[in-house]
């Protein structure tokens, strides 16, 4: 696998190599066009100083001692004269054959710019070539004899003393930089490796893997988002499991009852009680069918983009229709219902909102006390519509209020009363899909008020 770490190191090394090559080309260009010429002129100046002393000395025998001492200062010197062997001072030249032009110094009195015209195959390495060709030469005369003085700096000395310190300095910077880059690369890739491991654990439904990443940068942000996601997934997983167990429980008990009573009906001896069994089977079958309907609705509402079928219609008329539908149940429970409905047109999904009013009204009936009251109101204010369902029922205590809109939550834990615990979560979901708000106020044994607000 191509690890990020390896790619990072290779990229850094490539960048270093490229920068060295570019720097070499630039340095070489500068050397060829500026430094070489300047070096040649500096050496000519130095040679002129030397011959000035030689020419004013009038003493050929003192040549050697003087040039020896100059050579010791870091120069390689050669002196030629026609018909005599060349004389050399200082570090010997590797190639000490004098080219044709060099002899022109003595024969024609010309200045020899060997350093400027010297070329090397490999970049500026020519600077270090220890050749006669890589010198400057100027003519001088002592006691009417023509001489040529050739000179170049002893480059071996370049690599001593302070130059070695400078080389060490550059090398240390290079080594520390490369080590720093390696360390940085590891620092950057380590949390990614941790994140990869964490995602693998997460895929195995292990939510206990903790990330040890304390950073303030983007990787730190990624790690904290990951932690938040892990928590959310853990929560979702628990909720899913609880949901499944609730669903199976709520499906199981009516099914068992249906099976049991159906079995009893098949036996001959229990004929007188048949009517009761049939009614239980009917009740349980209804409950199962309502549970399935609610579950199906919830699942479709859960889709990220539920297609709302919005139309403009009279909300007050819709509420009246729902109230009318429940008339016989109100009678049955001996409940009084009053309503004040301000006429208003709403742009909403009519079918879904019918579900909401059905749920709230059936709850107000189901959880009311005998001879209780229910009040339904619809008011329009500025840019909002408020609908309230107020009952004088059993009420809900503080603790239960926190969980009221959770799926399958029922205050009556024994599930004695008919219900699924899904109604209010469906109501809330539908209201939110319409960008509305739902709130509840309740007092145990006194009554409950559900308030829904829509923005016009
Ligand atoms: P259910 O099908 O059990 O009625 P809901 O989601 O509609 O499910 O309601 C959840 C729980 O909230 C109910 O079990 C009930 O205990 C409580 N509840 C809902 N409406 C009222 C109300 N008007 N008065 C008292 N308690 C209520």
CSV table of C-alpha atoms in Angstrom, one decimal, residues 109-442:
chain,number,residue,atom,x,y,z
A,109,UNK,CA,53.6,41.1,-23.8
A,110,UNK,CA,49.9,40.1,-23.6
A,111,UNK,CA,47.8,39.5,-20.5
A,112,UNK,CA,46.7,35.8,-20.1
A,113,UNK,CA,43.1,35.5,-18.9
A,114,UNK,CA,43.2,31.7,-18.5
A,115,UNK,CA,40.7,31.8,-15.5
A,116,UNK,CA,38.0,33.6,-17.5
A,117,UNK,CA,38.3,31.4,-20.6
A,118,UNK,CA,38.8,28.1,-18.7
A,119,UNK,CA,35.8,25.8,-19.2
A,120,UNK,CA,34.9,22.6,-17.4
A,121,UNK,CA,32.6,19.8,-18.3
A,122,UNK,CA,30.9,19.8,-15.0
A,123,UNK,CA,29.4,23.0,-13.9
A,124,UNK,CA,31.6,25.3,-11.9
A,125,UNK,CA,34.1,22.6,-11.0
A,126,UNK,CA,36.5,24.3,-13.4
A,127,UNK,CA,37.1,26.7,-10.6
A,128,UNK,CA,39.0,24.0,-8.7
A,129,UNK,CA,41.0,22.7,-11.8
A,130,UNK,CA,44.7,22.8,-10.7
A,131,UNK,CA,46.1,23.6,-14.2
A,132,UNK,CA,48.3,26.2,-15.8
A,133,UNK,CA,45.4,26.9,-18.2
A,134,UNK,CA,43.3,28.0,-15.1
A,135,UNK,CA,45.6,30.9,-14.1
A,136,UNK,CA,46.1,34.5,-15.0
A,137,UNK,CA,49.4,35.6,-16.5
A,138,UNK,CA,51.0,39.0,-16.9
A,139,UNK,CA,54.3,40.0,-18.4
A,140,UNK,CA,57.1,41.8,-16.4
A,141,UNK,CA,60.6,42.9,-17.0
A,142,UNK,CA,63.6,42.7,-14.7
A,143,UNK,CA,67.0,43.8,-15.9
A,144,UNK,CA,65.8,43.9,-19.5
A,145,UNK,CA,64.6,40.3,-19.4
A,146,UNK,CA,61.0,39.5,-20.3
A,147,UNK,CA,59.2,37.2,-17.9
A,148,UNK,CA,55.7,35.9,-17.5
A,149,UNK,CA,54.1,35.5,-14.1
A,150,UNK,CA,51.2,33.0,-13.8
A,151,UNK,CA,49.1,32.8,-10.7
A,152,UNK,CA,46.1,31.2,-9.1
A,153,UNK,CA,44.7,30.7,-5.6
A,154,UNK,CA,45.5,27.5,-4.0
A,155,UNK,CA,42.0,26.0,-3.8
A,156,UNK,CA,43.1,23.3,-1.4
A,157,UNK,CA,43.2,25.9,1.3
A,158,UNK,CA,39.6,26.7,0.6
A,159,UNK,CA,38.6,23.5,2.4
A,160,UNK,CA,40.4,24.3,5.6
A,161,UNK,CA,39.4,26.3,8.6
A,162,UNK,CA,36.4,28.4,8.3
A,163,UNK,CA,35.2,26.8,5.1
A,164,UNK,CA,35.0,23.4,6.8
A,165,UNK,CA,32.9,25.1,9.6
A,166,UNK,CA,30.6,26.5,6.9
A,167,UNK,CA,30.3,23.1,5.2
A,168,UNK,CA,29.5,21.5,8.6
A,169,UNK,CA,26.9,24.3,9.3
A,170,UNK,CA,25.1,23.6,6.0
A,171,UNK,CA,25.2,19.8,6.5
A,172,UNK,CA,23.8,20.2,10.0
A,173,UNK,CA,21.0,22.3,8.8
A,174,UNK,CA,20.2,19.7,6.0
A,175,UNK,CA,20.3,16.8,8.4
A,176,UNK,CA,18.2,18.5,11.1
A,177,UNK,CA,15.7,19.7,8.4
A,178,UNK,CA,15.3,16.2,7.0
A,179,UNK,CA,14.9,14.7,10.5
A,180,UNK,CA,12.3,17.4,11.3
A,181,UNK,CA,10.4,16.6,8.1
A,182,UNK,CA,10.4,12.9,9.0
A,183,UNK,CA,9.1,13.6,12.4
A,184,UNK,CA,6.5,16.0,11.1
A,185,UNK,CA,5.3,13.5,8.6
A,186,UNK,CA,4.9,10.9,11.4
A,187,UNK,CA,3.1,13.4,13.5
A,188,UNK,CA,0.7,14.1,10.7
A,189,UNK,CA,0.0,10.6,9.7
A,190,UNK,CA,-0.2,9.0,13.1
A,191,UNK,CA,-3.7,10.4,13.9
A,192,UNK,CA,-4.9,9.3,10.5
A,193,UNK,CA,-3.8,5.8,11.3
A,194,UNK,CA,-5.7,6.1,14.6
A,195,UNK,CA,-8.8,7.3,12.8
A,196,UNK,CA,-8.6,4.4,10.3
A,197,UNK,CA,-8.4,2.0,13.2
A,198,UNK,CA,-11.3,3.7,14.9
A,199,UNK,CA,-13.5,3.5,11.8
A,200,UNK,CA,-12.7,-0.2,11.6
A,201,UNK,CA,-13.8,-0.7,15.2
A,202,UNK,CA,-16.9,1.3,14.5
A,203,UNK,CA,-17.7,-0.9,11.5
A,204,UNK,CA,-17.6,-3.8,14.0
A,205,UNK,CA,-20.1,-1.9,16.2
A,206,UNK,CA,-17.4,-1.4,18.9
A,207,UNK,CA,-18.1,2.1,20.2
A,208,UNK,CA,-15.5,2.0,23.0
A,209,UNK,CA,-12.5,2.9,20.9
A,210,UNK,CA,-11.2,6.3,22.1
A,211,UNK,CA,-9.1,8.6,20.0
A,212,UNK,CA,-6.0,10.0,21.7
A,213,UNK,CA,-5.8,13.1,19.5
A,214,UNK,CA,-5.5,16.5,21.2
A,215,UNK,CA,-4.9,19.0,18.5
A,216,UNK,CA,-6.3,22.4,17.6
A,217,UNK,CA,-5.9,22.1,13.8
A,218,UNK,CA,-8.0,20.5,11.1
A,219,UNK,CA,-7.0,17.0,12.2
A,220,UNK,CA,-8.2,17.8,15.7
A,221,UNK,CA,-11.5,19.0,14.3
A,222,UNK,CA,-11.8,15.8,12.4
A,223,UNK,CA,-11.1,13.8,15.5
A,224,UNK,CA,-13.7,15.7,17.6
A,225,UNK,CA,-16.3,15.3,14.7
A,226,UNK,CA,-15.5,11.6,14.7
A,227,UNK,CA,-16.0,11.4,18.5
A,228,UNK,CA,-19.3,13.2,18.1
A,229,UNK,CA,-20.3,10.8,15.3
A,230,UNK,CA,-19.3,7.8,17.4
A,231,UNK,CA,-21.5,9.0,20.2
A,232,UNK,CA,-24.4,9.7,17.9
A,233,UNK,CA,-24.0,6.2,16.3
A,234,UNK,CA,-23.8,4.6,19.7
A,235,UNK,CA,-27.0,6.4,20.7
A,236,UNK,CA,-28.7,5.5,17.4
A,237,UNK,CA,-27.7,1.9,17.8
A,238,UNK,CA,-29.2,1.7,21.3
A,239,UNK,CA,-32.3,3.4,20.1
A,240,UNK,CA,-32.5,1.0,17.1
A,241,UNK,CA,-32.2,-2.0,19.5
A,242,UNK,CA,-34.8,-0.6,21.9
A,243,UNK,CA,-37.1,0.1,18.9
A,244,UNK,CA,-36.7,-3.4,17.6
A,245,UNK,CA,-37.4,-4.9,21.0
A,246,UNK,CA,-40.4,-2.7,21.5
A,247,UNK,CA,-41.8,-3.5,18.0
A,248,UNK,CA,-41.3,-7.2,18.6
A,249,UNK,CA,-42.9,-7.0,22.1
A,250,UNK,CA,-45.8,-4.9,20.7
A,251,UNK,CA,-46.4,-7.3,17.9
A,252,UNK,CA,-45.9,-10.4,20.0
A,253,UNK,CA,-48.5,-9.9,22.7
A,254,UNK,CA,-51.5,-9.2,20.4
A,255,UNK,CA,-50.4,-12.1,18.2
A,256,UNK,CA,-50.2,-14.4,21.1
A,257,UNK,CA,-53.7,-13.3,22.2
A,258,UNK,CA,-55.1,-13.7,18.7
A,259,UNK,CA,-53.6,-17.2,18.5
A,260,UNK,CA,-54.8,-18.2,22.0
A,261,UNK,CA,-58.4,-17.0,21.5
A,262,UNK,CA,-58.6,-18.4,18.0
A,263,UNK,CA,-57.5,-21.8,19.5
A,264,UNK,CA,-60.2,-21.5,22.1
A,265,UNK,CA,-62.8,-20.8,19.5
A,266,UNK,CA,-62.0,-24.0,17.8
A,267,UNK,CA,-62.8,-26.1,20.8
A,268,UNK,CA,-66.5,-27.1,21.0
A,269,UNK,CA,-67.1,-26.8,24.8
A,270,UNK,CA,-66.5,-23.0,25.1
A,271,UNK,CA,-69.4,-21.9,22.9
A,272,UNK,CA,-71.1,-19.4,25.3
A,273,UNK,CA,-68.0,-17.4,25.6
A,274,UNK,CA,-67.4,-17.1,21.9
A,275,UNK,CA,-68.7,-13.6,21.6
A,276,UNK,CA,-66.1,-12.3,24.1
A,277,UNK,CA,-63.2,-14.1,22.4
A,278,UNK,CA,-64.3,-12.7,19.0
A,279,UNK,CA,-64.3,-9.2,20.4
A,280,UNK,CA,-60.8,-9.7,21.9
A,281,UNK,CA,-59.5,-11.0,18.6
A,282,UNK,CA,-61.1,-8.0,16.8
A,283,UNK,CA,-59.5,-5.6,19.3
A,284,UNK,CA,-56.0,-7.1,19.0
A,285,UNK,CA,-56.3,-7.3,15.2
A,286,UNK,CA,-57.2,-3.6,15.2
A,287,UNK,CA,-54.3,-2.8,17.5
A,288,UNK,CA,-51.9,-4.7,15.3
A,289,UNK,CA,-53.2,-3.0,12.2
A,290,UNK,CA,-53.0,0.5,13.8
A,291,UNK,CA,-49.4,-0.3,15.0
A,292,UNK,CA,-48.4,-1.4,11.5
A,293,UNK,CA,-50.0,1.7,9.9
A,294,UNK,CA,-48.2,4.0,12.4
A,295,UNK,CA,-44.9,2.2,11.9
A,296,UNK,CA,-45.2,2.5,8.1
A,297,UNK,CA,-46.0,6.2,8.4
A,298,UNK,CA,-43.1,6.8,10.8
A,299,UNK,CA,-40.7,4.9,8.4
A,300,UNK,CA,-41.8,7.0,5.4
A,301,UNK,CA,-41.6,10.2,7.4
A,302,UNK,CA,-38.0,9.2,8.4
A,303,UNK,CA,-36.9,9.5,4.8
A,304,UNK,CA,-34.5,12.4,4.3
A,305,UNK,CA,-36.8,14.1,1.8
A,306,UNK,CA,-40.4,13.1,2.5
A,307,UNK,CA,-42.5,14.4,-0.4
A,308,UNK,CA,-45.1,16.6,1.2
A,309,UNK,CA,-48.3,17.0,-0.8
A,310,UNK,CA,-49.0,20.6,0.2
A,311,UNK,CA,-52.2,22.4,-0.9
A,312,UNK,CA,-54.1,25.5,0.3
A,313,UNK,CA,-57.2,24.5,2.4
A,314,UNK,CA,-59.3,25.8,5.3
A,315,UNK,CA,-57.7,24.6,8.5
A,316,UNK,CA,-60.7,25.4,10.7
A,317,UNK,CA,-62.9,23.2,8.4
A,318,UNK,CA,-60.5,20.3,8.7
A,319,UNK,CA,-60.5,20.6,12.6
A,320,UNK,CA,-64.3,20.7,12.6
A,321,UNK,CA,-64.4,17.5,10.5
A,322,UNK,CA,-62.1,15.7,12.9
A,323,UNK,CA,-64.1,16.8,15.9
A,324,UNK,CA,-67.3,15.6,14.2
A,325,UNK,CA,-65.7,12.2,13.5
A,326,UNK,CA,-65.1,11.7,17.3
A,327,UNK,CA,-68.5,12.8,18.3
A,328,UNK,CA,-69.7,9.3,19.2
A,329,UNK,CA,-66.6,8.6,21.3
A,330,UNK,CA,-67.1,11.9,23.2
A,331,UNK,CA,-70.6,10.8,23.9
A,332,UNK,CA,-69.4,7.4,24.9
A,333,UNK,CA,-67.0,8.9,27.5
A,334,UNK,CA,-69.4,11.6,28.5
A,335,UNK,CA,-67.0,14.3,27.6
A,336,UNK,CA,-67.8,18.0,26.9
A,337,UNK,CA,-66.0,19.5,23.9
A,338,UNK,CA,-66.0,23.2,23.1
A,339,UNK,CA,-64.1,24.9,20.3
A,340,UNK,CA,-63.3,28.4,18.9
A,341,UNK,CA,-61.9,28.1,15.4
A,342,UNK,CA,-60.8,31.3,13.5
A,343,UNK,CA,-61.2,30.7,9.8
A,344,UNK,CA,-57.8,30.5,8.2
A,345,UNK,CA,-56.3,29.0,5.0
A,346,UNK,CA,-53.2,27.0,5.5
A,347,UNK,CA,-50.7,25.6,2.9
A,348,UNK,CA,-49.9,22.1,4.2
A,349,UNK,CA,-50.2,18.4,3.6
A,350,UNK,CA,-53.9,17.8,4.5
A,351,UNK,CA,-53.6,14.1,5.0
A,352,UNK,CA,-50.7,14.3,7.4
A,353,UNK,CA,-52.3,17.1,9.4
A,354,UNK,CA,-55.4,15.0,9.8
A,355,UNK,CA,-53.2,12.4,11.5
A,356,UNK,CA,-52.0,15.1,13.9
A,357,UNK,CA,-55.5,16.3,14.9
A,358,UNK,CA,-56.7,12.6,15.1
A,359,UNK,CA,-53.9,11.8,17.5
A,360,UNK,CA,-54.2,14.8,19.7
A,361,UNK,CA,-58.0,14.5,20.0
A,362,UNK,CA,-58.0,10.8,20.6
A,363,UNK,CA,-55.4,11.2,23.3
A,364,UNK,CA,-57.4,14.0,24.9
A,365,UNK,CA,-60.4,11.6,25.0
A,366,UNK,CA,-58.3,8.5,26.0
A,367,UNK,CA,-56.5,10.2,28.9
A,368,UNK,CA,-59.4,12.3,30.1
A,369,UNK,CA,-61.4,11.7,33.3
A,370,UNK,CA,-65.1,10.8,33.2
A,371,UNK,CA,-67.3,13.8,32.6
A,372,UNK,CA,-64.2,15.9,31.7
A,373,UNK,CA,-63.8,18.7,29.2
A,374,UNK,CA,-61.9,19.2,26.0
A,375,UNK,CA,-61.3,22.6,24.4
A,376,UNK,CA,-59.9,23.0,20.9
A,377,UNK,CA,-58.9,26.5,19.7
A,378,UNK,CA,-57.5,27.9,16.5
A,379,UNK,CA,-56.2,31.5,16.6
A,380,UNK,CA,-54.4,33.6,14.1
A,381,UNK,CA,-51.9,36.3,15.2
A,382,UNK,CA,-49.7,38.4,13.0
A,383,UNK,CA,-47.8,35.8,11.0
A,384,UNK,CA,-48.6,32.6,13.0
A,385,UNK,CA,-51.4,30.1,13.5
A,386,UNK,CA,-51.8,28.6,16.9
A,387,UNK,CA,-53.8,25.4,17.6
A,388,UNK,CA,-54.4,24.2,21.2
A,389,UNK,CA,-55.9,21.0,22.5
A,390,UNK,CA,-56.7,21.4,26.2
A,391,UNK,CA,-58.1,18.6,28.3
A,392,UNK,CA,-59.0,18.1,31.9
A,393,UNK,CA,-57.5,14.6,32.0
A,394,UNK,CA,-55.0,12.6,34.1
A,395,UNK,CA,-52.1,15.0,33.1
A,396,UNK,CA,-48.5,14.1,32.8
A,397,UNK,CA,-45.8,14.5,35.4
A,398,UNK,CA,-42.4,16.4,34.8
A,399,UNK,CA,-40.3,13.2,34.4
A,400,UNK,CA,-42.6,11.7,31.7
A,401,UNK,CA,-42.8,15.0,29.8
A,402,UNK,CA,-39.1,14.8,28.9
A,403,UNK,CA,-39.8,11.6,26.9
A,404,UNK,CA,-43.2,12.2,25.6
A,405,UNK,CA,-42.2,12.5,22.0
A,406,UNK,CA,-39.9,9.4,22.0
A,407,UNK,CA,-41.0,6.4,20.0
A,408,UNK,CA,-42.9,3.8,21.9
A,409,UNK,CA,-42.8,5.9,25.1
A,410,UNK,CA,-45.9,5.4,27.1
A,411,UNK,CA,-46.5,6.9,30.6
A,412,UNK,CA,-48.6,3.9,31.5
A,413,UNK,CA,-45.7,1.4,31.6
A,414,UNK,CA,-48.1,-1.6,32.1
A,415,UNK,CA,-49.7,-0.6,28.8
A,416,UNK,CA,-53.1,-1.1,30.2
A,417,UNK,CA,-54.7,1.6,28.1
A,418,UNK,CA,-55.0,1.0,24.4
A,419,UNK,CA,-52.1,2.7,22.5
A,420,UNK,CA,-48.8,2.2,20.8
A,421,UNK,CA,-46.6,5.1,22.1
A,422,UNK,CA,-46.0,6.1,18.5
A,423,UNK,CA,-48.7,8.8,18.1
A,424,UNK,CA,-46.9,11.8,19.5
A,425,UNK,CA,-43.6,11.0,17.8
A,426,UNK,CA,-45.5,10.9,14.5
A,427,UNK,CA,-47.3,14.2,15.4
A,428,UNK,CA,-43.9,15.9,16.2
A,429,UNK,CA,-42.4,14.7,13.0
A,430,UNK,CA,-45.2,16.0,10.9
A,431,UNK,CA,-45.2,19.4,12.6
A,432,UNK,CA,-41.5,19.7,12.1
A,433,UNK,CA,-41.8,18.8,8.4
A,434,UNK,CA,-44.1,21.8,8.2
A,435,UNK,CA,-41.5,24.0,10.0
A,436,UNK,CA,-43.9,24.3,13.0
A,437,UNK,CA,-43.4,23.9,16.7
A,438,UNK,CA,-45.2,21.7,19.2
A,439,UNK,CA,-45.1,22.2,23.0
A,440,UNK,CA,-46.9,20.7,25.9
A,441,UNK,CA,-48.0,21.9,29.3
A,442,UNK,CA,-49.4,19.6,31.8
